[in-house]
Structure formats: structure tokens, C-alpha cells
PDB file of C-alpha atoms and ligand atoms in Angstrom:
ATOM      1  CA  UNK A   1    -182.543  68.373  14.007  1.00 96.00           C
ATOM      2  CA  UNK A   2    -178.992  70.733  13.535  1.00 98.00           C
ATOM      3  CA  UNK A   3    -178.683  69.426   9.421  1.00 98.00           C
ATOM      4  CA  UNK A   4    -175.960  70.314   7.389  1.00 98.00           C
ATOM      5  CA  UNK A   5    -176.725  70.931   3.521  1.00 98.00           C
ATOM      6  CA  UNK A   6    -174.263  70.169   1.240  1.00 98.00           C
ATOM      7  CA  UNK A   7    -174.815  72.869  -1.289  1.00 98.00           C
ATOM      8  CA  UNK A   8    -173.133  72.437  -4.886  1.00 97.00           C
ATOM      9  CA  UNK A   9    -174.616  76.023  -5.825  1.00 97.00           C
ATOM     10  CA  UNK A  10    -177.679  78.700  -4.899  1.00 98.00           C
ATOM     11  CA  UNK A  11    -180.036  77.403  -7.311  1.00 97.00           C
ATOM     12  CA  UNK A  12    -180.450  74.240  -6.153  1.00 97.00           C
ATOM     13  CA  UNK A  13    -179.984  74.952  -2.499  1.00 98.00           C
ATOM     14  CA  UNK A  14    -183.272  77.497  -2.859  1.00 98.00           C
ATOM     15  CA  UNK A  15    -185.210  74.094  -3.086  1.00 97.00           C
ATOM     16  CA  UNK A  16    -183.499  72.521  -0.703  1.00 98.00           C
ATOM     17  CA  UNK A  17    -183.320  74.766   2.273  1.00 97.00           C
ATOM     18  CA  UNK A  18    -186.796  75.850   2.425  1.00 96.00           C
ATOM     19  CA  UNK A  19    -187.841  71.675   2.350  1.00 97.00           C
ATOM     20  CA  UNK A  20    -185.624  71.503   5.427  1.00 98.00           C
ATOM     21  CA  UNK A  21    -187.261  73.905   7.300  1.00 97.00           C
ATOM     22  CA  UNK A  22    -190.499  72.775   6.462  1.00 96.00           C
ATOM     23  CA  UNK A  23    -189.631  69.799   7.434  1.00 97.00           C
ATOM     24  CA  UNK A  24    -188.698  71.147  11.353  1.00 98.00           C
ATOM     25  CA  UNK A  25    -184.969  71.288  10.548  1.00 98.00           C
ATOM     26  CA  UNK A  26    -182.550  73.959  11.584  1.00 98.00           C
ATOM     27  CA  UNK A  27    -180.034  74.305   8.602  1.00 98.00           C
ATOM     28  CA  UNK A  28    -176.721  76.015   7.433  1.00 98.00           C
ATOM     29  CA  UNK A  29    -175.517  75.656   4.117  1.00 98.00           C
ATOM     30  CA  UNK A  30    -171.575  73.968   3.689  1.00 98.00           C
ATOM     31  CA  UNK A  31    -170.193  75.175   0.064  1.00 98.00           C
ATOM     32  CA  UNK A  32    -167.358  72.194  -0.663  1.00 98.00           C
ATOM     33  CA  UNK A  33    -167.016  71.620  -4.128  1.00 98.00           C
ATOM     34  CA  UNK A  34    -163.315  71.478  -5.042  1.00 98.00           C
ATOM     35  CA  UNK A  35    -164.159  69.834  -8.667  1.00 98.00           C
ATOM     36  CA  UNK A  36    -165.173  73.509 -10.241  1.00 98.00           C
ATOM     37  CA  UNK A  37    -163.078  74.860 -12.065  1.00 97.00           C
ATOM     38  CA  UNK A  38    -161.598  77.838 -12.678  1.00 96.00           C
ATOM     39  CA  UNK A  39    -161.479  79.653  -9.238  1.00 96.00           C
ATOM     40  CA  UNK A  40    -163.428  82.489 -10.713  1.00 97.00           C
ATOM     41  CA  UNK A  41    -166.225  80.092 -11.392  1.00 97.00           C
ATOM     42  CA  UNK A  42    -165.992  78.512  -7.421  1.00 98.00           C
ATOM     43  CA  UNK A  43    -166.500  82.503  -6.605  1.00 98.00           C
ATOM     44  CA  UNK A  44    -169.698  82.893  -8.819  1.00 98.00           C
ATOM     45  CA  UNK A  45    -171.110  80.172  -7.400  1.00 98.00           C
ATOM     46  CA  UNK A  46    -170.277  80.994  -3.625  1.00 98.00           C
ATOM     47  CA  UNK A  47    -171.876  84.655  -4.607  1.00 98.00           C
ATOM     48  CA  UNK A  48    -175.159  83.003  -5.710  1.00 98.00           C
ATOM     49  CA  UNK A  49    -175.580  81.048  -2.215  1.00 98.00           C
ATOM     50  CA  UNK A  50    -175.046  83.680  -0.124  1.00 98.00           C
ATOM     51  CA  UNK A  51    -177.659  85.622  -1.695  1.00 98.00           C
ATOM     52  CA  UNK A  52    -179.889  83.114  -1.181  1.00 98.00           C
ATOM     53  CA  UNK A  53    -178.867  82.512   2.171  1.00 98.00           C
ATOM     54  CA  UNK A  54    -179.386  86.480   2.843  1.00 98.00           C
ATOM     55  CA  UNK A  55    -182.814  86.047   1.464  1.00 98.00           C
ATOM     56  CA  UNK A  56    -183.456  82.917   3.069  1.00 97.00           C
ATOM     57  CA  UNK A  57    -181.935  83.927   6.174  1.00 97.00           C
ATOM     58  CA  UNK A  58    -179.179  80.997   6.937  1.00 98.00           C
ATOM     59  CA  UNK A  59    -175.535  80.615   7.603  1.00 98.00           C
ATOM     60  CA  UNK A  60    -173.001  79.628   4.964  1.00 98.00           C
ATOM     61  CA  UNK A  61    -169.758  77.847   5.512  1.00 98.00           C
ATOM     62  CA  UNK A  62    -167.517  77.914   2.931  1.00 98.00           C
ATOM     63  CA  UNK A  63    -164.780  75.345   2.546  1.00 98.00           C
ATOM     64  CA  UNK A  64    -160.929  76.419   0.606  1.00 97.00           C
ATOM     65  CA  UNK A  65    -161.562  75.162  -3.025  1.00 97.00           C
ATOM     66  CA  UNK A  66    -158.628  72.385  -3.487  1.00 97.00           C
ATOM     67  CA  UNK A  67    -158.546  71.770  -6.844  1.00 98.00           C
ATOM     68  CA  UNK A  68    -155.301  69.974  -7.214  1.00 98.00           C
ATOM     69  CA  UNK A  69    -155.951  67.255  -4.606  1.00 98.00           C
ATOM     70  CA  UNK A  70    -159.845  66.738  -6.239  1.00 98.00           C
ATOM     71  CA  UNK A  71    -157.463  66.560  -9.808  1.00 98.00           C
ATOM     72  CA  UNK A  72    -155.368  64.399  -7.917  1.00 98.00           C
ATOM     73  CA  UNK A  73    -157.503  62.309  -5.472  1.00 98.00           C
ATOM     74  CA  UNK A  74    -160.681  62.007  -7.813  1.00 98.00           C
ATOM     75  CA  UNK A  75    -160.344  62.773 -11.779  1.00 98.00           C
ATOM     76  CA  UNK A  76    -156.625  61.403 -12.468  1.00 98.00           C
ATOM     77  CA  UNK A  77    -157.007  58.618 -14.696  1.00 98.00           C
ATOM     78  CA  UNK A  78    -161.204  59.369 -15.208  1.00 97.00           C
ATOM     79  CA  UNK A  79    -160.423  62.514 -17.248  1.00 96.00           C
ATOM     80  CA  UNK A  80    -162.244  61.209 -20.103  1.00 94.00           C
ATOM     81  CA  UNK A  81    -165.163  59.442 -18.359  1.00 95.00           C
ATOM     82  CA  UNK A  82    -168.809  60.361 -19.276  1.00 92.00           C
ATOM     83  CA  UNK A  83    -170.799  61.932 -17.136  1.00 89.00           C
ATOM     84  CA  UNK A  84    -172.389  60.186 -14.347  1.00 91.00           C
ATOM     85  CA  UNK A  85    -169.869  57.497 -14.566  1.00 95.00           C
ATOM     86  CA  UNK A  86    -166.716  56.632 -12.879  1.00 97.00           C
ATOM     87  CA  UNK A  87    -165.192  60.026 -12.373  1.00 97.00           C
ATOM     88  CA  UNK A  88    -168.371  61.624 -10.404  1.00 97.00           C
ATOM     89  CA  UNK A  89    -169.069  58.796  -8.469  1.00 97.00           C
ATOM     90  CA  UNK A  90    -165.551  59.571  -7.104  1.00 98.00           C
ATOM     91  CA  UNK A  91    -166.558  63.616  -7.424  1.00 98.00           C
ATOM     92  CA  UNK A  92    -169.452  63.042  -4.890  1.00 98.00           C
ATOM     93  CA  UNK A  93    -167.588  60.738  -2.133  1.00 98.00           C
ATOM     94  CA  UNK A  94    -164.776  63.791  -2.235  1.00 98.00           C
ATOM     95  CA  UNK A  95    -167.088  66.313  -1.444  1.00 98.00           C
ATOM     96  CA  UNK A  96    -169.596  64.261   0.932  1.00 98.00           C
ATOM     97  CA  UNK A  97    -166.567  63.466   2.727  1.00 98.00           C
ATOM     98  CA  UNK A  98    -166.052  66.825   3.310  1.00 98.00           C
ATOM     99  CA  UNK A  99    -169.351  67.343   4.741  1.00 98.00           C
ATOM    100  CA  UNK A 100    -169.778  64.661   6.406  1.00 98.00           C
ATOM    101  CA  UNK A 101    -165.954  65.449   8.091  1.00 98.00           C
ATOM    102  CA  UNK A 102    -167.623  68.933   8.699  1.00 98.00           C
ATOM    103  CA  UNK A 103    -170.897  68.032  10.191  1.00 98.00           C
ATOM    104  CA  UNK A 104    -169.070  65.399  12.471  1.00 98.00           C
ATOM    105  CA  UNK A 105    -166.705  67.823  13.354  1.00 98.00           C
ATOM    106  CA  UNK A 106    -169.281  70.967  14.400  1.00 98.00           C
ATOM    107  CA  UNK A 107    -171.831  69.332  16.463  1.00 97.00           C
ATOM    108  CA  UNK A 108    -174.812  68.852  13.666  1.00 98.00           C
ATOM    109  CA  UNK A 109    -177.012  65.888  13.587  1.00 98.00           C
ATOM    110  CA  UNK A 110    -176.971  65.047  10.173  1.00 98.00           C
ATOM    111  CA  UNK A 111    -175.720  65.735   6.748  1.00 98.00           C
ATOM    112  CA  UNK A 112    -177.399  65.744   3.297  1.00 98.00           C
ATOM    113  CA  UNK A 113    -177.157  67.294  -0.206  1.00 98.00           C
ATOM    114  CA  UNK A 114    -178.283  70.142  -2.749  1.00 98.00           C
ATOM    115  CA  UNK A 115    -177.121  67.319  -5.324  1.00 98.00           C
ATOM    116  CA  UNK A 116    -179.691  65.410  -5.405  1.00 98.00           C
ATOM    117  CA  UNK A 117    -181.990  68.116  -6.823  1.00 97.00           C
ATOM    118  CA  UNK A 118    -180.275  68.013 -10.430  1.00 93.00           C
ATOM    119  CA  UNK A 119    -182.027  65.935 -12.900  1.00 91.00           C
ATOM    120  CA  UNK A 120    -178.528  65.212 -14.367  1.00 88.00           C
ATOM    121  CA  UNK A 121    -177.739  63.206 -10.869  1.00 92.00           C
ATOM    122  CA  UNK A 122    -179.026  59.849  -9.794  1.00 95.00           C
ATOM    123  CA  UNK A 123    -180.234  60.212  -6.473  1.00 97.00           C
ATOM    124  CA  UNK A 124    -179.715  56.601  -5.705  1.00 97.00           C
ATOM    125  CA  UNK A 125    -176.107  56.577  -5.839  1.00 97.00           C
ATOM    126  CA  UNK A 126    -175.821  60.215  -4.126  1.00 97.00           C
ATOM    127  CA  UNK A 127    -177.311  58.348  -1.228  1.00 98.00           C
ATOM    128  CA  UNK A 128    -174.922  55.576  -1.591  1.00 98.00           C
ATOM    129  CA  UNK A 129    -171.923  58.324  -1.417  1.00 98.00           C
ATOM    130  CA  UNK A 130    -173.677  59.984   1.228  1.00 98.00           C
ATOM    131  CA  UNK A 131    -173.599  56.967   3.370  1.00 98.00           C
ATOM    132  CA  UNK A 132    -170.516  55.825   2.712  1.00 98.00           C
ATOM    133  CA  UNK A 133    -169.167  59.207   3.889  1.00 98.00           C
ATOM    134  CA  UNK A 134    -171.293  59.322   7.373  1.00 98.00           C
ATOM    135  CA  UNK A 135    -169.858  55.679   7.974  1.00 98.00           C
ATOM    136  CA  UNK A 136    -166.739  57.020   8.277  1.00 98.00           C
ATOM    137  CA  UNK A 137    -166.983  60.017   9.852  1.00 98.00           C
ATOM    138  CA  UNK A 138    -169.189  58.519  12.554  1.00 97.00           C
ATOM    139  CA  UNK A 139    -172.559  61.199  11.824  1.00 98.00           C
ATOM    140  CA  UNK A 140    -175.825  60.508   9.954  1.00 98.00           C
ATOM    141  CA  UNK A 141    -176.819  61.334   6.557  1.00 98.00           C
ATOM    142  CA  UNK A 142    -180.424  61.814   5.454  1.00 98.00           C
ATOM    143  CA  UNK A 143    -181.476  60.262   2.004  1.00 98.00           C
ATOM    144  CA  UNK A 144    -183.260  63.328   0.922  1.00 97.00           C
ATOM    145  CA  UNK A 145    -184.229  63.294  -2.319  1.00 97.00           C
ATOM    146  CA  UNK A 146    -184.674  67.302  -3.503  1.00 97.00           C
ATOM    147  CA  UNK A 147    -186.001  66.413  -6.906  1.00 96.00           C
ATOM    148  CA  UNK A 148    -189.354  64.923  -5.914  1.00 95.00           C
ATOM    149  CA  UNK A 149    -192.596  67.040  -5.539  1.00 92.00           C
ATOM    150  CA  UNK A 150    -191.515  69.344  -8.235  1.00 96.00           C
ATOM    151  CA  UNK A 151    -188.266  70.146  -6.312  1.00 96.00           C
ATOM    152  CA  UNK A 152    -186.257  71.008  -9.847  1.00 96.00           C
ATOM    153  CA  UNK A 153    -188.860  72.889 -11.292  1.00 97.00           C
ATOM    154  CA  UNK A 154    -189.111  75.490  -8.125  1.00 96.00           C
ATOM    155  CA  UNK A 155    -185.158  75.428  -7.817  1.00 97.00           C
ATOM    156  CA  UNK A 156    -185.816  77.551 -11.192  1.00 97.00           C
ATOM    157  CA  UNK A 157    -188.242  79.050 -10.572  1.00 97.00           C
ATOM    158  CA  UNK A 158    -186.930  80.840  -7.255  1.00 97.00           C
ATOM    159  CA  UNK A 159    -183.564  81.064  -8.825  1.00 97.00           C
ATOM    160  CA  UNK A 160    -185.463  83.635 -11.384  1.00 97.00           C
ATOM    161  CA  UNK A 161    -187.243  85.453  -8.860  1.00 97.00           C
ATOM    162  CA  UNK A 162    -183.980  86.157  -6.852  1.00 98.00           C
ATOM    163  CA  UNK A 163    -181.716  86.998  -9.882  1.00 97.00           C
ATOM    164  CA  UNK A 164    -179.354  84.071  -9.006  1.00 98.00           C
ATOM    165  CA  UNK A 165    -176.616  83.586 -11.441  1.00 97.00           C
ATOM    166  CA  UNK A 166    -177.273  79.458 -12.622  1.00 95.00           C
ATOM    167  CA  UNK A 167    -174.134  77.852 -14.317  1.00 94.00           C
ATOM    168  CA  UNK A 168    -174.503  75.584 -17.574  1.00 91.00           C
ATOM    169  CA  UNK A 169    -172.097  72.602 -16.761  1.00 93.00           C
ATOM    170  CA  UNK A 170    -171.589  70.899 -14.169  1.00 95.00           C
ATOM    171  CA  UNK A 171    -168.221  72.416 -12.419  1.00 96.00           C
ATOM    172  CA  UNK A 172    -164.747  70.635 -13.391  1.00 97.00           C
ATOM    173  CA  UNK A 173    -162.509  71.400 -16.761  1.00 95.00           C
ATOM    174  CA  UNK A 174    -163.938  67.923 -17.856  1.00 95.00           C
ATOM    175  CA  UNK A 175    -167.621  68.633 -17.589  1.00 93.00           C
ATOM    176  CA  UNK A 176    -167.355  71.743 -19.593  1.00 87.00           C
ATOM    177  CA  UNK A 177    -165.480  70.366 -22.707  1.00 74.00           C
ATOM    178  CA  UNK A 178    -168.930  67.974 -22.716  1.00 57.00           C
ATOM    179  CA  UNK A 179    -170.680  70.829 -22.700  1.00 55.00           C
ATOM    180  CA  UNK A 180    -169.310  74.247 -23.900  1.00 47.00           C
ATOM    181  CA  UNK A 181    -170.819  77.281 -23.486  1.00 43.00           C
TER     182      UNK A 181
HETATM  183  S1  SF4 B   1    -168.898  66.286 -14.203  1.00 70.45           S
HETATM  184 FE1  SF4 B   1    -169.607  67.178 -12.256  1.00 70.45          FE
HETATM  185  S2  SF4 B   1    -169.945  65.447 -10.844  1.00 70.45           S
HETATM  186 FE2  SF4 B   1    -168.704  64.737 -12.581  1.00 70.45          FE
HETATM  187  S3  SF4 B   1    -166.594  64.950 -11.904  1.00 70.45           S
HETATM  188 FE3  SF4 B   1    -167.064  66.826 -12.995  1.00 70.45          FE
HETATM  189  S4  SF4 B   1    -167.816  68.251 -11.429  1.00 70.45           S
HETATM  190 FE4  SF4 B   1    -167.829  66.193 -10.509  1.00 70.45          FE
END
């Protein structure tokens, strides 16, 4: 199958890219994440896929950050919410919509997601996101869930090996006051 990968960043696309293939898929990597904040940051990020995409030898599409409609559409009036609560729920349907808009939209099978591989992210309700966003746009996802069979653990490990720059919160102004570098 053509799959589309939702990638939030390099590090935990380098476990999910390789399972994909493994698993018979073709795959190209779709960089949407219009929750991180500042640009600079979005940039860093991008930099770290694509040179894991040169080493792993797939295509990358990025998509326009749009910051002010994710502040807009998703985090006005959840600015304060905890992680995982309220304000990423919304954070995840954003940017699964985008993929799923994407995949529908450039003749790939399926959709699914680097998110899941984060031990900070419940894959259960990634899924739910996920499928709420191929409903709509009329294209499958698949409930992949990246953490299993060690999944995390060699996201770091390759992410060392390949010198790929790994962020320390999770990507919007909100996430970092949690967690300040
Ligand atoms: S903490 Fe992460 S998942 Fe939650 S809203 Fe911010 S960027 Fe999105």
C-alpha cells in the first residue's frame, strides 16, 4: 500500500518509517504540525526529517506552518489545559486533518502517524483522531501503534546514531511553559 506518515518530527519518524517498509508499505513522510512554535523551531524540526529521510531514502512533503489558525481553530480558550487533555485532543484532529486532506487529495491508500510513538501520547485516542479525520476526507487510516515492540526505545536510539537534533517539549508556546528548557 501508497501510506502517508504523519510525521511530528525525525526522531520518531526513524521508528516509524522503517516499520512501514517492513511491513510491505511504500511511504513518504507529510510534516504538518502548525501547533510548534516559534517558526525557527518548525525549521529545526523539518531539518531533522529530511535527514532522516536522506538516510532512509523517502520523500518529504512539507505543509506551510499556520500558526494563527491552529491558535485560533485549536488552543483559543484551552491555553491553560494540561497536557494530554482538551487542547491536544483538538491539536491532533488539526493536524490529522491535514493528512488525511493530503493523502485523500494525492492518490495514497492510507494515512497514519509518527505520534503514536511518544510515550507522552495515548495511542488510543490518536486512533480515535485519526479516524475521525479519514471519515471525512473519504481515505483510510491505519491504527498503527509505533510504540509497541520497543518502537520508543529504537526511535532513540537511531536518532543518536544519525545525529538528529530531538526537541524537549512537545511543540506549541503552551507545552513549553510546562516544560522549560
Ligand atoms: S502540548 Fe503538544 S499535542 Fe498538546 S496542544 Fe501543544 S503541541 Fe499540541
Amino acid at each position: 500500500m501508497k501510506v502517508l506518515l504523519h510525521t511530528c518530527c525525525g526522531p520518531c519518524a526513524s521508528a516509524c518509517a522503517p516499520a512501514l517498509r517492513s511491513a510491505g508499505h511504500e511511504t513518504a513522510a507529510f510534516f504538518s504540525n502548525s501547533n510548534i512554535a516559534p517558526e525557527a523551531e518548525f525549521a529545526k524540526r523539518l531539518d531533522a526529517l529530511r535527514t532522516l529521510a536522506r538516510a532512509d531514502g523517502f520523500e518529504v512533503f512539507a505543509d506551510p506552518p499556520r500558526h494563527g489558525d491552529w491558535l485560533e481553530k485549536v488552543a483559543r480558550g484551552f491555553e491553560d489545559a494540561p497536557e494530554k487533555g482538551a487542547r491536544c485532543e483538538r491539536c491532533w484532529r488539526y493536524n490529522l486533518g491535514r493528512a488525511a486532506e493530503f493523502a485523500a487529495e494525492n492518490g495514497f491508500d492510507a494515512f497514519t502517524t509518527s505520534l503514536t510513538v511518544s510515550p507522552h501520547k495515548p495511542s488510543a485516542r490518536i486512533f480515535e483522531a485519526g479516524e475521525e479525520a479519514a471519515a471525512k476526507a473519504g481515505v483510510r487510516f491505519l491504527r498503527e501503534d509505533f510504540k509497541k515492540k520497543d518502537g520508543f526505545k529504537r526511535s532513540l536510539e537511531r536518532s543518536r546514531e544519525l545525529g538528529l537534533y530531538r526537541q524537549s517539549w512537545c511543540g506549541c508556546e503552551f507545552s513549553r511553559r510546562e516544560r522549560p528548557l
